[in-house]
PDB file of C-alpha atoms and ligand atoms in Angstrom:
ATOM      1  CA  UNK A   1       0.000   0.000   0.000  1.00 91.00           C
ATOM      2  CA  UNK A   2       1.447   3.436  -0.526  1.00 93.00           C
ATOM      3  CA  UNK A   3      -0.593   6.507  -0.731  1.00 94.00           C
ATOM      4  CA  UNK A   4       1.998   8.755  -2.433  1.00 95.00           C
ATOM      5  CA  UNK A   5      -0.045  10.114  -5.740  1.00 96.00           C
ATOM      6  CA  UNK A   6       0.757   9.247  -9.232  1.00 97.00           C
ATOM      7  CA  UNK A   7       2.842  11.842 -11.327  1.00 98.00           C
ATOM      8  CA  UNK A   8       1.788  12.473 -15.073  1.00 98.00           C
ATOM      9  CA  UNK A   9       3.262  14.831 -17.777  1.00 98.00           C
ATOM     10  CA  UNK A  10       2.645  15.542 -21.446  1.00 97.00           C
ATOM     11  CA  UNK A  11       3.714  18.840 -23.717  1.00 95.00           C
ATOM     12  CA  UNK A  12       0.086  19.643 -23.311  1.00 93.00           C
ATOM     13  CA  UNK A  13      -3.541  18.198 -22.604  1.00 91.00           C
ATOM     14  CA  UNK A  14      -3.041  15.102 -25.005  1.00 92.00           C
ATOM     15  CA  UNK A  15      -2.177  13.188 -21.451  1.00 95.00           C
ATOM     16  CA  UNK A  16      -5.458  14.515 -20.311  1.00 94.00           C
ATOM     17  CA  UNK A  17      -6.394  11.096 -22.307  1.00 93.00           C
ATOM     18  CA  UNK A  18      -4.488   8.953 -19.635  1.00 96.00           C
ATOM     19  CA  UNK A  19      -5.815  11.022 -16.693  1.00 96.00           C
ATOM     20  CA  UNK A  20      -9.279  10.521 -17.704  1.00 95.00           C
ATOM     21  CA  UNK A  21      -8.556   6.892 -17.591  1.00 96.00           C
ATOM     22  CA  UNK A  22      -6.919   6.660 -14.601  1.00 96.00           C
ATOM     23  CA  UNK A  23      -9.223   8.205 -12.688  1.00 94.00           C
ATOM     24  CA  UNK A  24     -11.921   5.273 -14.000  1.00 94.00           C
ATOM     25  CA  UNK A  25      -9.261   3.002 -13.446  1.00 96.00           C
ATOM     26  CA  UNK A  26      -8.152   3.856  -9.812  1.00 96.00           C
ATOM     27  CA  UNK A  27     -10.506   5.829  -8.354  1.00 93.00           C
ATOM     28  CA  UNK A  28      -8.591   6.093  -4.996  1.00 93.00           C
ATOM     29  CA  UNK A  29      -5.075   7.446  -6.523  1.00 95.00           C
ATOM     30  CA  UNK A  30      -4.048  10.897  -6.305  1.00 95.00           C
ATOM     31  CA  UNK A  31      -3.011  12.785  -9.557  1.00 96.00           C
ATOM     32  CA  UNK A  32      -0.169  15.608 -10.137  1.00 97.00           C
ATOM     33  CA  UNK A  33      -0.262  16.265 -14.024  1.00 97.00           C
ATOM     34  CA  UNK A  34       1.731  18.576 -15.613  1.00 98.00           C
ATOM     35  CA  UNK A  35       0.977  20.021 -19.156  1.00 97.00           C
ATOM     36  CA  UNK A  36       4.316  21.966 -20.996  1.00 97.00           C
ATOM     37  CA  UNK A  37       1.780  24.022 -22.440  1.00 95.00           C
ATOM     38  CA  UNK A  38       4.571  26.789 -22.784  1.00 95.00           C
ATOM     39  CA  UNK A  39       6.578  24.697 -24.934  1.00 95.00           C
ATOM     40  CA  UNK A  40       3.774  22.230 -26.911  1.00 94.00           C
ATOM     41  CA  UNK A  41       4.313  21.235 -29.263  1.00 93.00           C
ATOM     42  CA  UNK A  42       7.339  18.638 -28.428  1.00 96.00           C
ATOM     43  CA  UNK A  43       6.958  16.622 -32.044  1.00 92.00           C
ATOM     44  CA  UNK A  44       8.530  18.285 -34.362  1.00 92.00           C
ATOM     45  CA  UNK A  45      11.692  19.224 -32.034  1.00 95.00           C
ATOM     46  CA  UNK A  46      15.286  17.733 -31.606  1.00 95.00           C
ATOM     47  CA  UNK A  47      15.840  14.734 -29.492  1.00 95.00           C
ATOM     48  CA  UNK A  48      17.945  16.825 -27.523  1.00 97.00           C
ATOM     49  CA  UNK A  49      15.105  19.420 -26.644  1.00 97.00           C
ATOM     50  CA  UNK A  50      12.721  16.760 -25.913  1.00 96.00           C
ATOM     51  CA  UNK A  51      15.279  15.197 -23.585  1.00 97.00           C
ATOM     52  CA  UNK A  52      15.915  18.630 -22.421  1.00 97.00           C
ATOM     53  CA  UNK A  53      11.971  19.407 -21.688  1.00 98.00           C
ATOM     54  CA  UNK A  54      11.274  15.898 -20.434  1.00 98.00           C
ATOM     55  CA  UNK A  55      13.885  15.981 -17.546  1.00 97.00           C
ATOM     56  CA  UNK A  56      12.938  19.516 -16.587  1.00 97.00           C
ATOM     57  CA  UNK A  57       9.157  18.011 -16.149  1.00 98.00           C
ATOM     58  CA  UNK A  58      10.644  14.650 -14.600  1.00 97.00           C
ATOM     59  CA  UNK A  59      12.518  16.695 -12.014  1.00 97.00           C
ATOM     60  CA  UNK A  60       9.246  19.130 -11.621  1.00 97.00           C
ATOM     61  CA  UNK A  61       6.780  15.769 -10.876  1.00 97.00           C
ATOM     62  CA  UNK A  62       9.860  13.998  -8.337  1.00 97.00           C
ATOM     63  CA  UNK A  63       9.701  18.058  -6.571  1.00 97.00           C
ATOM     64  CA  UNK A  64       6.134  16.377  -5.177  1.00 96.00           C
ATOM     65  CA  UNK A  65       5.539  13.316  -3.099  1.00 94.00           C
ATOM     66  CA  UNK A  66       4.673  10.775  -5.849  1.00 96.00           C
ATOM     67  CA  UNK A  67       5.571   7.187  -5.874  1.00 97.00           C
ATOM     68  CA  UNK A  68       5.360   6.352 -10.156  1.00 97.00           C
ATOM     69  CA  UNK A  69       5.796   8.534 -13.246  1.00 98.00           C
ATOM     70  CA  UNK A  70       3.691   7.997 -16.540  1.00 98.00           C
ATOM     71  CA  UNK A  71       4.865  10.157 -19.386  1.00 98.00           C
ATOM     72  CA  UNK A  72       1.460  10.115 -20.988  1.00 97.00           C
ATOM     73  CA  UNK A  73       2.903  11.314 -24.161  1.00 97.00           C
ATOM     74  CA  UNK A  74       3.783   9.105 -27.186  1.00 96.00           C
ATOM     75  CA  UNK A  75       7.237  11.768 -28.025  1.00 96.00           C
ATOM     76  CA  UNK A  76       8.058  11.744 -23.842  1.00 97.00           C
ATOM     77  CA  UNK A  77       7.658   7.914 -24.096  1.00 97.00           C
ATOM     78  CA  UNK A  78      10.039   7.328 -27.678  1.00 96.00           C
ATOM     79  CA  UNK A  79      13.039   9.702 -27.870  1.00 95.00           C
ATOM     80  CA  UNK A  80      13.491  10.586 -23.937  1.00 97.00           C
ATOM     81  CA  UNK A  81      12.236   7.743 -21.598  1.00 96.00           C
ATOM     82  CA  UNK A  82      14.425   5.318 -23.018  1.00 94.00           C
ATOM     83  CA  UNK A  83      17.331   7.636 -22.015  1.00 95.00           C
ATOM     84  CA  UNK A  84      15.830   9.193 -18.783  1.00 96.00           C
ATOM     85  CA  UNK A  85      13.866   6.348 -16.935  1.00 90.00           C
ATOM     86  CA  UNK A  86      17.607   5.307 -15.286  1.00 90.00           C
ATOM     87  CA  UNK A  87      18.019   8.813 -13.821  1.00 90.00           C
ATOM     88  CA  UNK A  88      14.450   8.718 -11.768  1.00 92.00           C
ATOM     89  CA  UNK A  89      14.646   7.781  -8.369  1.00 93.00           C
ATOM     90  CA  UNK A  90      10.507   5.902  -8.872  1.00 96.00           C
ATOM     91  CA  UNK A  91       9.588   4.221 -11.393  1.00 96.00           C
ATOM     92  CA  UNK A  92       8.205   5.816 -14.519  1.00 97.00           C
ATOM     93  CA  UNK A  93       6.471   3.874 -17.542  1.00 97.00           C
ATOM     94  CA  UNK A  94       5.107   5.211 -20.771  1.00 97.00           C
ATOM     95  CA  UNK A  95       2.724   4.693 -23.662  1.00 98.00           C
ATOM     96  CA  UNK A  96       4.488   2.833 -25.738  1.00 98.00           C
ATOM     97  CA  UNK A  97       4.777  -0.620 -24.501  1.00 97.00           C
ATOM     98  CA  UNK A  98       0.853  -0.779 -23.441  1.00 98.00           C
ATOM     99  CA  UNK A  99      -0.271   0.441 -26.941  1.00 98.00           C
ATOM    100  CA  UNK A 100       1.844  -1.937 -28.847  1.00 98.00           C
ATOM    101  CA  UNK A 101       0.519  -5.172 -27.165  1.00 98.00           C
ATOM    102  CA  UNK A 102      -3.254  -3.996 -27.635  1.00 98.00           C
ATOM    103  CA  UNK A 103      -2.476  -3.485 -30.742  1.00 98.00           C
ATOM    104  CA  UNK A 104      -0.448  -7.061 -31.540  1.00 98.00           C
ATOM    105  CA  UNK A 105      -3.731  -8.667 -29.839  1.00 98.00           C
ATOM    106  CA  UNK A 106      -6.157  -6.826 -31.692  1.00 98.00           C
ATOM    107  CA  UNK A 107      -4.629  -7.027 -34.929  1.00 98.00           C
ATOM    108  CA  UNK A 108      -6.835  -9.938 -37.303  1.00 98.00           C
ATOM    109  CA  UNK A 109      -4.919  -9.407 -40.761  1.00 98.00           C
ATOM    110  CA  UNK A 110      -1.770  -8.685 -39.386  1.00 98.00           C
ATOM    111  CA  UNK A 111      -1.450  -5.038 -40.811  1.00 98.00           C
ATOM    112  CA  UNK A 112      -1.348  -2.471 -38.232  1.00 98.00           C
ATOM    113  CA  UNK A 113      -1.234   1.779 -38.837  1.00 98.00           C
ATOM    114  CA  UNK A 114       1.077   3.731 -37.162  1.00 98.00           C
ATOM    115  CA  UNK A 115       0.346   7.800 -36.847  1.00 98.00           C
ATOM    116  CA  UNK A 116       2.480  10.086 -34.251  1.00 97.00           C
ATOM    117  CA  UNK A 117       4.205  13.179 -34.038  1.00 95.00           C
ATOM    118  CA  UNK A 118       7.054  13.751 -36.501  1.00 94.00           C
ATOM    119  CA  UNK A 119      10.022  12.749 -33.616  1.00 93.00           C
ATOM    120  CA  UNK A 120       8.042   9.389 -32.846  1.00 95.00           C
ATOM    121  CA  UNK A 121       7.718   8.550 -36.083  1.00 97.00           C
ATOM    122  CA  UNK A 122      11.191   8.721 -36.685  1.00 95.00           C
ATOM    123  CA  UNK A 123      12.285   7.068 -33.627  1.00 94.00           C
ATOM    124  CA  UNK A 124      10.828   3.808 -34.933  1.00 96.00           C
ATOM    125  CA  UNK A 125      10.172   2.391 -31.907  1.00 96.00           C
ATOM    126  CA  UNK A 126       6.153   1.830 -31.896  1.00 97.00           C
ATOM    127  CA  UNK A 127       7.301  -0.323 -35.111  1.00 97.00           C
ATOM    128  CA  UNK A 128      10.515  -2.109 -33.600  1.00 97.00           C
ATOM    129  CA  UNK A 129       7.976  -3.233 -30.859  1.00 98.00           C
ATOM    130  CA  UNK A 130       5.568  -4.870 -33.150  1.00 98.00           C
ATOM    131  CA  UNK A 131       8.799  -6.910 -34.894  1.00 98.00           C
ATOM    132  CA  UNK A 132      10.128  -7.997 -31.703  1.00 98.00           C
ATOM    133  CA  UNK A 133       6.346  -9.010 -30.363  1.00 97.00           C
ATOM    134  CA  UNK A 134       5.674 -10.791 -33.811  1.00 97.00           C
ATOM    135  CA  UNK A 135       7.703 -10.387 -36.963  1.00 97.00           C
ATOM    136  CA  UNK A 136       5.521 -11.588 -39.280  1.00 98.00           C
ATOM    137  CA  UNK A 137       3.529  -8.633 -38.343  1.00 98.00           C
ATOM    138  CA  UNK A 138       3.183  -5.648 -41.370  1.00 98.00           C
ATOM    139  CA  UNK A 139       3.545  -2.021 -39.853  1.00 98.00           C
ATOM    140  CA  UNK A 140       2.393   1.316 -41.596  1.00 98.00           C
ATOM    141  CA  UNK A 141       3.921   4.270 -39.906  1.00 98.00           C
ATOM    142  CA  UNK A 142       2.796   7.957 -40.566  1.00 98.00           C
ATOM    143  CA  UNK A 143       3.782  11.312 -38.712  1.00 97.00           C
ATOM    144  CA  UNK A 144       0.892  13.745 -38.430  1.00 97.00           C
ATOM    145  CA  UNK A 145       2.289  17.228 -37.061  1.00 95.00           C
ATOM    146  CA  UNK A 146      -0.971  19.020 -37.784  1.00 96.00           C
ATOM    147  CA  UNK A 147      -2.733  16.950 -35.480  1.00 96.00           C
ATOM    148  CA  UNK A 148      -1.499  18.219 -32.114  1.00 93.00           C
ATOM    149  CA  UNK A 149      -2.077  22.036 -32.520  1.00 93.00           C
ATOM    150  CA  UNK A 150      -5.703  21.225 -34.152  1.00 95.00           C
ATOM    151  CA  UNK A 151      -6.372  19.556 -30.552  1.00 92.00           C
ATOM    152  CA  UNK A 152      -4.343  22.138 -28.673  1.00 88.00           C
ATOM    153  CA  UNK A 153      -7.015  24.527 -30.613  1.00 90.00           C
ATOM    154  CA  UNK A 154     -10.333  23.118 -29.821  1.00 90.00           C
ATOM    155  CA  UNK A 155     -10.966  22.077 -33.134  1.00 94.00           C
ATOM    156  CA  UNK A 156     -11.317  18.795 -32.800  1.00 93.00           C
ATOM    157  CA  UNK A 157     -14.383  18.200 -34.855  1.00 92.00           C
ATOM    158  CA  UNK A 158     -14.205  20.783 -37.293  1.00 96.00           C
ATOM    159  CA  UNK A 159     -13.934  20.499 -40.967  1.00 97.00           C
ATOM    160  CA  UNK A 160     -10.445  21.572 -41.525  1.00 98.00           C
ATOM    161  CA  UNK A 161      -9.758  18.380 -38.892  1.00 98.00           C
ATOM    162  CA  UNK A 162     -11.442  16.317 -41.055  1.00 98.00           C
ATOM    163  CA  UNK A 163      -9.625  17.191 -44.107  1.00 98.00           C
ATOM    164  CA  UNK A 164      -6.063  17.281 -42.591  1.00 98.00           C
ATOM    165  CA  UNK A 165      -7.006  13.677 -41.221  1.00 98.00           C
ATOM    166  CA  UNK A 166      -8.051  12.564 -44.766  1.00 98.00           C
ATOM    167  CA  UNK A 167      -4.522  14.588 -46.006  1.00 98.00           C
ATOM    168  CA  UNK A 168      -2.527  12.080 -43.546  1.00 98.00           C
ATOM    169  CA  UNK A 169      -4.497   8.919 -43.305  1.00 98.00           C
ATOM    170  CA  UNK A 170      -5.566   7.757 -47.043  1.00 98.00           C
ATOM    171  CA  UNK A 171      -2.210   6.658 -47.718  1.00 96.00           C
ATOM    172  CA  UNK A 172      -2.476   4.523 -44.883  1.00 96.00           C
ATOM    173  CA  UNK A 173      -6.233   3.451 -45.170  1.00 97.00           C
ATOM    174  CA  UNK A 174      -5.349   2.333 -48.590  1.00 97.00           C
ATOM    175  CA  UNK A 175      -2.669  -0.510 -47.107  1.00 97.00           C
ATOM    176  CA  UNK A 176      -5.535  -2.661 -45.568  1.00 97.00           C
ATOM    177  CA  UNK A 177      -4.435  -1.901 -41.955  1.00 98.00           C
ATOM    178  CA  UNK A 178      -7.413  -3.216 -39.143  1.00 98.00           C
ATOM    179  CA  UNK A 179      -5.648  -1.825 -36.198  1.00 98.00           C
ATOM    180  CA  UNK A 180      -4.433   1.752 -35.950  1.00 98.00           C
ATOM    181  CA  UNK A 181      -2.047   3.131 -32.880  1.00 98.00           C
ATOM    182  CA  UNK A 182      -2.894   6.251 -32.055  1.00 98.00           C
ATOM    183  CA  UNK A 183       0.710   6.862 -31.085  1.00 97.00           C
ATOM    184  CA  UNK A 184       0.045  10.576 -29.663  1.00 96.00           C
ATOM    185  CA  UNK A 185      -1.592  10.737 -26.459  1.00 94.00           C
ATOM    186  CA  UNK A 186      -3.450  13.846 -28.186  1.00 94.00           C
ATOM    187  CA  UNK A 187      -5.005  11.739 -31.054  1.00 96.00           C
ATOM    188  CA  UNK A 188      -7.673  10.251 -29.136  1.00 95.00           C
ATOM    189  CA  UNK A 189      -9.315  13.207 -28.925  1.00 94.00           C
ATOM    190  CA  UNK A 190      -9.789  13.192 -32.583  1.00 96.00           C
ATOM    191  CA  UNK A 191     -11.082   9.126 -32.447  1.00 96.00           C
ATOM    192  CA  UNK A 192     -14.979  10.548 -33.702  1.00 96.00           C
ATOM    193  CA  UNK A 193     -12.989  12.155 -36.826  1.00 98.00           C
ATOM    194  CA  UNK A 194     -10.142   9.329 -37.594  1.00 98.00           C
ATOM    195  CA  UNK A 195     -13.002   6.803 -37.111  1.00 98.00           C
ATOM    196  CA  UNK A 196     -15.755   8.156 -39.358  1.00 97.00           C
ATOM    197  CA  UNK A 197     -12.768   8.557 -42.016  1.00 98.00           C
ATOM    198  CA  UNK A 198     -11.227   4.918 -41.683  1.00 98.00           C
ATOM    199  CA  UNK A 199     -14.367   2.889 -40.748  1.00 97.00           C
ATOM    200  CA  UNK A 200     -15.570   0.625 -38.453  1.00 96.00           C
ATOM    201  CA  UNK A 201     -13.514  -2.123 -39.237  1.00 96.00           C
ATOM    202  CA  UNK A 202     -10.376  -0.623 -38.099  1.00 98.00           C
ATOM    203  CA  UNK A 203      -9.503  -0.842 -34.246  1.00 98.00           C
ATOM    204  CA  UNK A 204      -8.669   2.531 -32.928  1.00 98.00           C
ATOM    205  CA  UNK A 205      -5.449   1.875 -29.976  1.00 98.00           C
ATOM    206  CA  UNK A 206      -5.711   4.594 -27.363  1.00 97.00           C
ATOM    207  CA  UNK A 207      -2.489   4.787 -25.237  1.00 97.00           C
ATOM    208  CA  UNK A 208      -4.306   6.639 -22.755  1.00 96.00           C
ATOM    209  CA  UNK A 209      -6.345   4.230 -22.168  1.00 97.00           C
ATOM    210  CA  UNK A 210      -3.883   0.880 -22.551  1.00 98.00           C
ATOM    211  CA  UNK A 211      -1.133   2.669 -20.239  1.00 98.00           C
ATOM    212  CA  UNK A 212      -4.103   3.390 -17.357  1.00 97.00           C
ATOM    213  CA  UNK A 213      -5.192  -0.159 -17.478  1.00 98.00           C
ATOM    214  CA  UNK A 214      -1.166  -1.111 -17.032  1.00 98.00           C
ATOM    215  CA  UNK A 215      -0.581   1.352 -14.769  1.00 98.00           C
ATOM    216  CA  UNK A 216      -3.737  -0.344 -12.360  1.00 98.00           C
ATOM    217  CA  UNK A 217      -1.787  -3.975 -13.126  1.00 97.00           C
ATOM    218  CA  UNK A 218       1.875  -2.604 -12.410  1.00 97.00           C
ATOM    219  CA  UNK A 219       0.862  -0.457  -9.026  1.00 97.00           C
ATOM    220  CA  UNK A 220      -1.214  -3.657  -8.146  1.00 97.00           C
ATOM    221  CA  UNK A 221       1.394  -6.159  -8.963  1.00 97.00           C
ATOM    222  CA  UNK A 222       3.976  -4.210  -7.166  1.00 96.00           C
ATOM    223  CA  UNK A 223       1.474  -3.234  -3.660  1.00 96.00           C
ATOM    224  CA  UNK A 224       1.995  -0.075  -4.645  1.00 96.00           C
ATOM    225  CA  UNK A 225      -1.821   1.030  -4.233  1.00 96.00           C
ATOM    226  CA  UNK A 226      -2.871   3.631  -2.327  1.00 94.00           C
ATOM    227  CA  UNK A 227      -5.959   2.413   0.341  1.00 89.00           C
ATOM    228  CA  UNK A 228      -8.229   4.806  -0.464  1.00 79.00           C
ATOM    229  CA  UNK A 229      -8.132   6.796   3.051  1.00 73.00           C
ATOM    230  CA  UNK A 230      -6.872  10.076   1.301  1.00 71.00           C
ATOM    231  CA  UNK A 231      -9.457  12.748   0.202  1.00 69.00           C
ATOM    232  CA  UNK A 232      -9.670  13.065  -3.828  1.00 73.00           C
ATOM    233  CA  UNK A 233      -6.734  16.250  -4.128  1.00 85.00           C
ATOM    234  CA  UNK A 234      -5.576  16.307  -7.777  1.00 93.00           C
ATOM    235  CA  UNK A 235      -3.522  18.920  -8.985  1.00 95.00           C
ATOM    236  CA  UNK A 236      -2.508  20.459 -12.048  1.00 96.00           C
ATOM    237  CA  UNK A 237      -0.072  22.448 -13.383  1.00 97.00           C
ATOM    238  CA  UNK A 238       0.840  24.165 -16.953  1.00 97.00           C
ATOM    239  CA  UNK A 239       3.745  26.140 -18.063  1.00 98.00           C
ATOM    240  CA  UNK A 240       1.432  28.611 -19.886  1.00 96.00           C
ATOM    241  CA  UNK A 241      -1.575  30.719 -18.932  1.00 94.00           C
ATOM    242  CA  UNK A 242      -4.224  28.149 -16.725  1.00 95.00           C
ATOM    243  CA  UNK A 243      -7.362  29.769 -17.913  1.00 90.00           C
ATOM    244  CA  UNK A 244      -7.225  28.275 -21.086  1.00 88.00           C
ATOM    245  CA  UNK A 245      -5.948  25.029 -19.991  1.00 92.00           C
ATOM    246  CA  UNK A 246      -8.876  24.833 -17.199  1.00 92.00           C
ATOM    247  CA  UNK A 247     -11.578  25.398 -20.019  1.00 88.00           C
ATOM    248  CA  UNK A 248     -10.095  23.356 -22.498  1.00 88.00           C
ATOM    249  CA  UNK A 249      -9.336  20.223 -19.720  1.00 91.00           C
ATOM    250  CA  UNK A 250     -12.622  20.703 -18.459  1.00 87.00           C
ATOM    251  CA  UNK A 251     -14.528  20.286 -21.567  1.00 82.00           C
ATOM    252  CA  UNK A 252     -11.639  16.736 -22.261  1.00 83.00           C
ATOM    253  CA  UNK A 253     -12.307  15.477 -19.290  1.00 88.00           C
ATOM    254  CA  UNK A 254     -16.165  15.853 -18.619  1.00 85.00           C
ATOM    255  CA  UNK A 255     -15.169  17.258 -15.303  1.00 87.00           C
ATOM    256  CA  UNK A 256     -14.510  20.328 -13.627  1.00 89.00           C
ATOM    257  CA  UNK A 257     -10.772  21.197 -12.647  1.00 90.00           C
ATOM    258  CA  UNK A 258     -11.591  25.109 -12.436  1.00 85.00           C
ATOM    259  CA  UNK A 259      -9.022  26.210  -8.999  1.00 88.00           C
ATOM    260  CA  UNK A 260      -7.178  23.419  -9.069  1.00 92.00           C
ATOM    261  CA  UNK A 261      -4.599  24.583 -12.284  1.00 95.00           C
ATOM    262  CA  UNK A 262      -1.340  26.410 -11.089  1.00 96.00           C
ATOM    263  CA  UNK A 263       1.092  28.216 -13.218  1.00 97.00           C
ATOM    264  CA  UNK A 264       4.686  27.044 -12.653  1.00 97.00           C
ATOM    265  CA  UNK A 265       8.135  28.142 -14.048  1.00 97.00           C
ATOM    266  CA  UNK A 266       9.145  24.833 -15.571  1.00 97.00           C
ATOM    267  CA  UNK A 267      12.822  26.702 -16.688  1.00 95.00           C
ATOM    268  CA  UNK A 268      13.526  26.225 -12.607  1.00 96.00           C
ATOM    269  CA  UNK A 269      13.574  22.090 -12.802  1.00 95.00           C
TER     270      UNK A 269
HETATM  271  N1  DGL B 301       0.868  14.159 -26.612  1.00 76.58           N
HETATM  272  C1  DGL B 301       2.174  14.170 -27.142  1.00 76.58           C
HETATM  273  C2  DGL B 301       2.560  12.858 -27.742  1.00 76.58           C
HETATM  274  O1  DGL B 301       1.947  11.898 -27.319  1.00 76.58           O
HETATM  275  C3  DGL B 301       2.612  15.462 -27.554  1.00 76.58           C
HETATM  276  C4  DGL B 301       2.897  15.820 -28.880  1.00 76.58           C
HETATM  277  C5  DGL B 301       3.608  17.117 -29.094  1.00 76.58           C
HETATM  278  O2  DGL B 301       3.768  17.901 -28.169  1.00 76.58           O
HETATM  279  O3  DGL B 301       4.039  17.309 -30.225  1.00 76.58           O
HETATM  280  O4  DGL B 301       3.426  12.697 -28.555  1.00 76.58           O
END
């Protein structure tokens, strides 16, 4: 048992998808998110900024009393985890690994879509996964940079969505994939849009959701649960302005987070 709360980061409010599902998940953990909302988007930087960023917001979740770490963000969980999950003093897990066995279950004709933020995409590693789980396996990788400021916008069901998502997926509709990672923690919120456009017969993968469900088996697994004697007290923070972020993770999340979003200087960690 351990009632320490559960740390979660992301560039933005794409790991608003995880949060959402660990709070279904494990009703009786305590959250501390934090959203680099001054410096989304991380896609389309260097590996060496993203390392950069992801330590600073490492360092920033390990300044509060937490006992695990989910980088709920498919770039966070690629290019910097690999390299930074050594250097933190609790464990930390990310989307990848969760996502990528849903995925090699789901899978019926053994072609599987890949779509992620420009850095993920070219780390490869959603795709060396797959190999290593089955190599027989057929993998269809495409980076879709648009994606994340469209969410980071509001618009995620807006015509100009649907018409960037048609600009990205076709190529990848037309290879016959069934099962699609949504390798962005972001992309869920765009599942209504990617769905209508690729059809019912493709299986959506939400990391969000995969990573919650491992998160529940890991903390389990290793008695790391908290008993559920602590009062509900989850916090967020943001690197940017909160009034947007409250609005905007209110509306995500079908719940109301208004007074409980702090602005922090993430430069400091
Ligand atoms: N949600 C992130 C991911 O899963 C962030 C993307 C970004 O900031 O570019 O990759």
């Amino acid at each position: 048992m351990d009632n320490r709360s559960i740390g979660v980061f992301d560039s933005g409010l794409g790991g608003l998808t995880c949060v959402s599902e660990l709070l279904k998940v494990l009703p009786d953990e305590n959250i501390v998110y934090f959203g680099d909302t001054g410096r989304v988007p991380y896609g389309s930087r260097s590996e060496e900024t993203i390392i950069k960023y992801v330590r600073g917001d490492m360092n920033f979740l390990m300044s509060h009393d937490i006992k695990l770490i989910v980088a709920a963000c498919g770039t966070a969980s690629t290019v910097a985890l690999p390299v930074l999950a050594g250097e933190c003093k609790v464990p930390a897990i990310g989307v990848v690994e969760p996502a990528v066995d849903a995925a090699v279950s789901a899978t019926r004709n053994g072609r599987i879509g890949i779509i992620g933020t420009a850095g993920t995409i070219a780390n490869g590693k959603y795709g060396k996964l797959i190999a290593e789980r089955n190599p027989s396996l057929q993998t269809f990788a495409k980076a879709c940079p648009l994606f994340v400021p469209l969410v980071e916008n509001g618009l995620t069901d807006h015509e100009i969505t649907r018409l960037t998502c048609e600009m990205y997926l076709e190529e990848i509709k037309e290879k016959g994939i069934d099962t699609l990672i949504l390798g962005c923690t972001h992309y869920p919120m765009l599942k209504n849009v990617i769905g209508k456009f690729l059809g019912d017969n493709v299986t959506l993968i939400d990391p969000g959701y995969e990573t919650a469900h491992y998160v529940h088996k890991f903390l389990k697994e290793a008695d790391l649960l908290s008993d559920g004697g602590i009062r509900e007290n989850h916090r967020y923070y943001v690197s940017d302005t909160v009034d947007g972020f409250e609005k905007m993770a209110s509306l995500f999340m079908n719940r109301d987070i208004g007074g409980q979003v702090e602005k922090i200087d993430i430069e400091k960690y």
